[in-house]
Amino acid sequence: MDAARAVAREAAATDVASAAVPLARVVRGELVESVHTGHLVVLAPDGSVRLALGDPEVAILARSSLKPLQAVGMLRAGLDLDGPHLALACASHDGTPEHLRVVRETLLQAAFSETALANTPDLPLDPEAAFAWRQDGHGPEPVTQNCSGKHAAMLATCVAHTDEPGWEPDRYLDAEHPVQVACRAAVEELTGTPAWHVTVDGCGAPLFSTTLVGLARAFARVASAPRTEPGTPLARVADAMSQHPELVGGAARDVTRAMRAVPGLVAKDGADGVYAAALPDGSALAFKITDGSGRPRPAVLAAALRVAGAPDVPGVDLVALDALGTTPVLGHGEPVGAVVPAFEGEGPA
């Protein structure tokens, strides 16, 4: 019992909600119905903090927001992917036929079948794709789970080391497997933060902790790389994601809509209320919604992108950026309110 109490006390001391502040309010009619709290940081191109809400140094599990950083690690370890196949390696995809086609091409090029995928079986995220998949007589499978692109890339990385001991693909999910060591090294180097906590993500892959500001720093490196580090793994990831945003999420997903609206933007959503994004000049943002909800994410993302300077990016679609941040609250099927960012209008003059 004493040991259990000690664990509980330690968890409370590092509770992600302990220093959280309001990031978005849900307004219905003339009243604030709910409040989503969290932490947010926006960095200027020189890495200085432009806006901080809550605790930018809070330790988080960035979930799928880490995928671009893991992809950098795999490229450094010998992965040979670019374009749509690299975009899928960074994706939490919808499981549409186009997504599955690219995943299967990655596996085929590495001489694997779908049976080599060890990620958690699931249905496609997109409701129409899930319905069609069921209609064809299928159930949850690894290839339709949203992380299958990352897992296919991990298998393909192993192929680059076929004759080397320790790179056996059948154990690629082990935390000490070289592909996972490479992913962790990239996460730690790009964020500037040791991964003090290692656990297992929903897809079965090792998951590494970082800080919110570290995550923003990492995305700044990736997004600015085509200009500052052309041809590097970071630049390849940035190009793949910004040029193929429909593969990183899906047509209706906020991550895809954001990258379509802002040229050169690199953005990645993560489960349990995590988001990270960066502009080509190195301005970056990251936030964590403490209740894990996805409802406030579009409004917070759009507002944070404005603070970061997205409206000044050449070619930006301001109408699409406004639409991204619009989340109506419905009453009897009609808008009667909205999800409103708590920090709208803050940031540099």
CSV table of N, CA and C in Angstrom, one decimal, residues 73-170:
chain,number,residue,atom,x,y,z
A,73,GLY,N,14.7,9.6,-38.1
A,73,GLY,CA,15.6,8.6,-37.5
A,73,GLY,C,15.7,7.4,-38.5
A,74,MET,N,14.6,7.0,-39.1
A,74,MET,CA,14.7,5.9,-40.0
A,74,MET,C,15.4,6.2,-41.3
A,75,LEU,N,15.3,7.4,-41.8
A,75,LEU,CA,16.1,7.8,-43.0
A,75,LEU,C,17.6,7.9,-42.6
A,76,ARG,N,17.9,8.4,-41.5
A,76,ARG,CA,19.3,8.4,-41.0
A,76,ARG,C,19.8,6.9,-40.9
A,77,ALA,N,18.9,6.0,-40.6
A,77,ALA,CA,19.4,4.6,-40.5
A,77,ALA,C,19.3,3.8,-41.8
A,78,GLY,N,19.0,4.5,-42.9
A,78,GLY,CA,19.1,3.8,-44.2
A,78,GLY,C,17.8,3.6,-44.9
A,79,LEU,N,16.7,4.1,-44.4
A,79,LEU,CA,15.4,4.0,-45.1
A,79,LEU,C,15.5,4.7,-46.4
A,80,ASP,N,15.0,4.1,-47.4
A,80,ASP,CA,15.0,4.7,-48.8
A,80,ASP,C,13.6,5.0,-49.3
A,81,LEU,N,13.0,6.0,-48.7
A,81,LEU,CA,11.6,6.4,-49.1
A,81,LEU,C,11.6,7.9,-49.3
A,82,ASP,N,10.8,8.4,-50.2
A,82,ASP,CA,10.6,9.8,-50.5
A,82,ASP,C,9.1,10.0,-51.0
A,83,GLY,N,8.7,11.2,-51.2
A,83,GLY,CA,7.4,11.5,-51.8
A,83,GLY,C,6.3,10.9,-51.0
A,84,PRO,N,5.3,10.3,-51.6
A,84,PRO,CA,4.1,9.8,-51.0
A,84,PRO,C,4.4,8.7,-50.0
A,85,HIS,N,5.4,7.9,-50.3
A,85,HIS,CA,5.7,6.8,-49.4
A,85,HIS,C,6.3,7.3,-48.0
A,86,LEU,N,7.1,8.3,-48.1
A,86,LEU,CA,7.6,8.9,-46.9
A,86,LEU,C,6.5,9.7,-46.2
A,87,ALA,N,5.6,10.4,-46.9
A,87,ALA,CA,4.5,11.0,-46.2
A,87,ALA,C,3.7,10.0,-45.4
A,88,LEU,N,3.5,8.8,-46.0
A,88,LEU,CA,2.7,7.8,-45.3
A,88,LEU,C,3.4,7.3,-44.0
A,89,ALA,N,4.8,7.3,-44.1
A,89,ALA,CA,5.5,6.9,-42.9
A,89,ALA,C,5.3,7.9,-41.8
A,90,CYS,N,4.9,9.1,-42.1
A,90,CYS,CA,4.7,10.2,-41.1
A,90,CYS,C,3.2,10.3,-40.7
A,91,ALA,N,2.4,9.5,-41.2
A,91,ALA,CA,1.0,9.7,-41.2
A,91,ALA,C,0.2,9.0,-40.1
A,92,SER,N,-0.9,9.5,-39.8
A,92,SER,CA,-2.0,8.8,-39.1
A,92,SER,C,-3.2,8.8,-40.0
A,93,HIS,N,-3.1,7.9,-41.0
A,93,HIS,CA,-3.9,8.0,-42.2
A,93,HIS,C,-5.4,7.5,-41.9
A,94,ASP,N,-6.2,7.9,-42.9
A,94,ASP,CA,-7.7,7.6,-42.8
A,94,ASP,C,-8.0,6.2,-43.2
A,95,GLY,N,-7.1,5.5,-43.8
A,95,GLY,CA,-7.4,4.1,-44.3
A,95,GLY,C,-8.2,4.1,-45.6
A,96,THR,N,-8.1,5.1,-46.4
A,96,THR,CA,-8.8,5.1,-47.7
A,96,THR,C,-8.1,4.2,-48.6
A,97,PRO,N,-8.7,3.8,-49.8
A,97,PRO,CA,-8.0,3.0,-50.7
A,97,PRO,C,-6.6,3.6,-51.2
A,98,GLU,N,-6.6,4.9,-51.3
A,98,GLU,CA,-5.3,5.5,-51.7
A,98,GLU,C,-4.2,5.4,-50.6
A,99,HIS,N,-4.6,5.5,-49.4
A,99,HIS,CA,-3.7,5.3,-48.3
A,99,HIS,C,-3.2,3.9,-48.3
A,100,LEU,N,-4.1,2.9,-48.4
A,100,LEU,CA,-3.7,1.5,-48.4
A,100,LEU,C,-2.8,1.2,-49.6
A,101,ARG,N,-3.1,1.8,-50.7
A,101,ARG,CA,-2.2,1.5,-51.9
A,101,ARG,C,-0.8,1.9,-51.6
A,102,VAL,N,-0.6,3.1,-51.0
A,102,VAL,CA,0.8,3.5,-50.8
A,102,VAL,C,1.5,2.7,-49.7
A,103,VAL,N,0.7,2.3,-48.7
A,103,VAL,CA,1.3,1.4,-47.6
A,103,VAL,C,1.7,0.1,-48.3
A,104,ARG,N,0.9,-0.5,-49.1
A,104,ARG,CA,1.2,-1.8,-49.7
A,104,ARG,C,2.4,-1.6,-50.7
A,105,GLU,N,2.5,-0.5,-51.4
A,105,GLU,CA,3.7,-0.3,-52.2
A,105,GLU,C,5.0,-0.3,-51.4
A,106,THR,N,4.9,0.4,-50.3
A,106,THR,CA,6.1,0.4,-49.4
A,106,THR,C,6.5,-1.0,-49.0
A,107,LEU,N,5.5,-1.8,-48.6
A,107,LEU,CA,5.8,-3.2,-48.2
A,107,LEU,C,6.3,-4.0,-49.4
A,108,LEU,N,5.7,-3.9,-50.5
A,108,LEU,CA,6.1,-4.6,-51.7
A,108,LEU,C,7.5,-4.3,-52.1
A,109,GLN,N,7.9,-3.0,-52.1
A,109,GLN,CA,9.2,-2.6,-52.4
A,109,GLN,C,10.3,-3.2,-51.5
A,110,ALA,N,9.9,-3.4,-50.3
A,110,ALA,CA,10.8,-4.0,-49.3
A,110,ALA,C,10.6,-5.6,-49.2
A,111,ALA,N,9.8,-6.1,-50.1
A,111,ALA,CA,9.6,-7.6,-50.2
A,111,ALA,C,8.9,-8.1,-48.9
A,112,PHE,N,8.0,-7.4,-48.4
A,112,PHE,CA,7.2,-7.9,-47.3
A,112,PHE,C,5.7,-8.0,-47.7
A,113,SER,N,5.0,-8.9,-47.1
A,113,SER,CA,3.5,-8.9,-47.2
A,113,SER,C,2.9,-8.2,-46.0
A,114,GLU,N,1.6,-8.1,-46.0
A,114,GLU,CA,0.9,-7.4,-44.9
A,114,GLU,C,1.0,-8.2,-43.6
A,115,THR,N,1.3,-9.5,-43.7
A,115,THR,CA,1.4,-10.3,-42.5
A,115,THR,C,2.6,-9.9,-41.7
A,116,ALA,N,3.6,-9.1,-42.2
A,116,ALA,CA,4.8,-8.7,-41.5
A,116,ALA,C,4.5,-7.5,-40.6
A,117,LEU,N,3.3,-6.8,-40.8
A,117,LEU,CA,3.0,-5.7,-40.0
A,117,LEU,C,2.6,-6.2,-38.6
A,118,ALA,N,3.2,-5.6,-37.6
A,118,ALA,CA,2.9,-6.0,-36.2
A,118,ALA,C,2.1,-4.9,-35.4
A,119,ASN,N,1.6,-3.9,-36.1
A,119,ASN,CA,0.8,-2.9,-35.4
A,119,ASN,C,-0.6,-3.4,-35.1
A,120,THR,N,-1.3,-2.8,-34.2
A,120,THR,CA,-2.6,-3.2,-33.7
A,120,THR,C,-3.6,-3.2,-34.8
A,121,PRO,N,-4.3,-4.3,-35.0
A,121,PRO,CA,-5.4,-4.3,-36.0
A,121,PRO,C,-6.5,-3.3,-35.7
A,122,ASP,N,-7.0,-2.6,-36.7
A,122,ASP,CA,-8.1,-1.7,-36.5
A,122,ASP,C,-8.8,-1.4,-37.8
A,123,LEU,N,-9.9,-0.8,-37.8
A,123,LEU,CA,-10.7,-0.4,-39.0
A,123,LEU,C,-10.2,1.0,-39.4
A,124,PRO,N,-10.4,1.3,-40.7
A,124,PRO,CA,-10.0,2.7,-41.2
A,124,PRO,C,-10.7,3.8,-40.3
A,125,LEU,N,-9.9,4.9,-40.1
A,125,LEU,CA,-10.5,6.0,-39.4
A,125,LEU,C,-11.7,6.7,-40.1
A,126,ASP,N,-11.6,6.7,-41.4
A,126,ASP,CA,-12.6,7.4,-42.2
A,126,ASP,C,-13.9,6.5,-42.2
A,127,PRO,N,-15.0,7.1,-41.8
A,127,PRO,CA,-16.2,6.3,-41.7
A,127,PRO,C,-16.6,5.6,-43.0
A,128,GLU,N,-16.5,6.3,-44.1
A,128,GLU,CA,-16.9,5.7,-45.4
A,128,GLU,C,-16.0,4.6,-45.8
A,129,ALA,N,-14.7,4.8,-45.5
A,129,ALA,CA,-13.7,3.8,-45.8
A,129,ALA,C,-13.9,2.5,-44.9
A,130,ALA,N,-14.3,2.8,-43.7
A,130,ALA,CA,-14.5,1.7,-42.7
A,130,ALA,C,-15.8,0.9,-43.2
A,131,PHE,N,-16.8,1.6,-43.6
A,131,PHE,CA,-18.0,1.0,-44.1
A,131,PHE,C,-17.8,0.1,-45.3
A,132,ALA,N,-17.0,0.6,-46.3
A,132,ALA,CA,-16.7,-0.1,-47.5
A,132,ALA,C,-15.8,-1.3,-47.1
A,133,TRP,N,-14.9,-1.2,-46.2
A,133,TRP,CA,-14.0,-2.3,-45.8
A,133,TRP,C,-14.9,-3.4,-45.2
A,134,ARG,N,-15.8,-3.0,-44.3
A,134,ARG,CA,-16.7,-4.0,-43.7
A,134,ARG,C,-17.6,-4.7,-44.8
A,135,GLN,N,-18.1,-3.9,-45.7
A,135,GLN,CA,-18.9,-4.4,-46.8
A,135,GLN,C,-18.2,-5.5,-47.6
A,136,ASP,N,-16.9,-5.3,-47.7
A,136,ASP,CA,-16.1,-6.3,-48.5
A,136,ASP,C,-15.7,-7.5,-47.7
A,137,GLY,N,-16.3,-7.6,-46.4
A,137,GLY,CA,-16.1,-8.8,-45.6
A,137,GLY,C,-14.8,-8.7,-44.7
A,138,HIS,N,-14.2,-7.5,-44.5
A,138,HIS,CA,-13.0,-7.4,-43.7
A,138,HIS,C,-13.4,-6.9,-42.3
A,139,GLY,N,-12.5,-7.2,-41.4
A,139,GLY,CA,-12.6,-6.7,-40.0
A,139,GLY,C,-11.4,-5.9,-39.7
A,140,PRO,N,-11.1,-5.6,-38.5
A,140,PRO,CA,-9.9,-4.9,-38.1
A,140,PRO,C,-8.6,-5.6,-38.6
A,141,GLU,N,-7.7,-4.9,-39.2
A,141,GLU,CA,-6.5,-5.5,-39.7
A,141,GLU,C,-5.4,-4.5,-39.5
A,142,PRO,N,-4.1,-4.9,-39.4
A,142,PRO,CA,-3.0,-4.0,-39.2
A,142,PRO,C,-2.9,-3.0,-40.4
A,143,VAL,N,-3.1,-3.4,-41.6
A,143,VAL,CA,-2.9,-2.5,-42.7
A,143,VAL,C,-3.8,-1.3,-42.7
A,144,THR,N,-5.0,-1.5,-42.2
A,144,THR,CA,-6.0,-0.4,-42.2
A,144,THR,C,-5.9,0.5,-40.9
A,145,GLN,N,-5.1,0.1,-39.9
A,145,GLN,CA,-4.9,0.9,-38.8
A,145,GLN,C,-4.1,2.1,-39.2
A,146,ASN,N,-4.3,3.2,-38.5
A,146,ASN,CA,-3.8,4.5,-39.0
A,146,ASN,C,-2.3,4.6,-39.0
A,147,CYS,N,-1.6,3.8,-38.2
A,147,CYS,CA,-0.1,3.8,-38.1
A,147,CYS,C,0.6,2.9,-39.1
A,148,SER,N,-0.1,2.2,-40.0
A,148,SER,CA,0.5,1.2,-40.8
A,148,SER,C,1.6,1.7,-41.7
A,149,GLY,N,1.5,3.0,-42.1
A,149,GLY,CA,2.6,3.6,-42.9
A,149,GLY,C,3.9,3.6,-42.2
A,150,LYS,N,3.8,4.0,-40.9
A,150,LYS,CA,5.0,4.1,-40.1
A,150,LYS,C,5.6,2.7,-39.9
A,151,HIS,N,4.8,1.7,-39.6
A,151,HIS,CA,5.2,0.3,-39.4
A,151,HIS,C,5.8,-0.3,-40.7
A,152,ALA,N,5.2,0.0,-41.8
A,152,ALA,CA,5.8,-0.4,-43.1
A,152,ALA,C,7.2,0.2,-43.3
A,153,ALA,N,7.3,1.5,-42.9
A,153,ALA,CA,8.6,2.1,-43.0
A,153,ALA,C,9.7,1.5,-42.1
A,154,MET,N,9.2,1.1,-40.9
A,154,MET,CA,10.1,0.4,-40.0
A,154,MET,C,10.6,-0.9,-40.5
A,155,LEU,N,9.7,-1.6,-41.1
A,155,LEU,CA,10.2,-2.9,-41.8
A,155,LEU,C,11.1,-2.6,-42.9
A,156,ALA,N,10.8,-1.6,-43.7
A,156,ALA,CA,11.7,-1.2,-44.9
A,156,ALA,C,13.1,-0.8,-44.4
A,157,THR,N,13.1,-0.1,-43.2
A,157,THR,CA,14.4,0.3,-42.7
A,157,THR,C,15.3,-1.0,-42.3
A,158,CYS,N,14.6,-2.0,-41.8
A,158,CYS,CA,15.3,-3.3,-41.5
A,158,CYS,C,16.0,-3.9,-42.8
A,159,VAL,N,15.3,-3.7,-43.9
A,159,VAL,CA,15.8,-4.3,-45.1
A,159,VAL,C,17.2,-3.7,-45.5
A,160,ALA,N,17.4,-2.4,-45.2
A,160,ALA,CA,18.7,-1.8,-45.5
A,160,ALA,C,19.8,-2.4,-44.7
A,161,HIS,N,19.5,-3.3,-43.7
A,161,HIS,CA,20.5,-3.9,-42.9
A,161,HIS,C,20.3,-5.4,-42.9
A,162,THR,N,19.9,-6.0,-44.0
A,162,THR,CA,19.6,-7.4,-44.0
A,162,THR,C,20.7,-8.3,-43.5
A,163,ASP,N,21.9,-8.0,-43.8
A,163,ASP,CA,23.0,-8.9,-43.5
A,163,ASP,C,23.6,-8.6,-42.1
A,164,GLU,N,23.0,-7.7,-41.4
A,164,GLU,CA,23.6,-7.3,-40.1
A,164,GLU,C,22.8,-7.9,-39.0
A,165,PRO,N,23.5,-8.4,-38.0
A,165,PRO,CA,22.8,-9.1,-36.8
A,165,PRO,C,22.1,-8.0,-36.0
A,166,GLY,N,20.9,-8.4,-35.5
A,166,GLY,CA,20.1,-7.6,-34.7
A,166,GLY,C,19.0,-6.8,-35.4
A,167,TRP,N,19.1,-6.8,-36.7
A,167,TRP,CA,18.1,-6.1,-37.5
A,167,TRP,C,16.9,-7.0,-38.0
A,168,GLU,N,16.7,-8.1,-37.3
A,168,GLU,CA,15.7,-9.0,-37.8
A,168,GLU,C,14.3,-8.3,-37.7
A,169,PRO,N,13.6,-8.4,-38.8
A,169,PRO,CA,12.3,-7.6,-38.9
A,169,PRO,C,11.2,-8.2,-38.0
A,170,ASP,N,11.3,-9.4,-37.6
A,170,ASP,CA,10.2,-10.0,-36.8
A,170,ASP,C,10.2,-9.5,-35.4
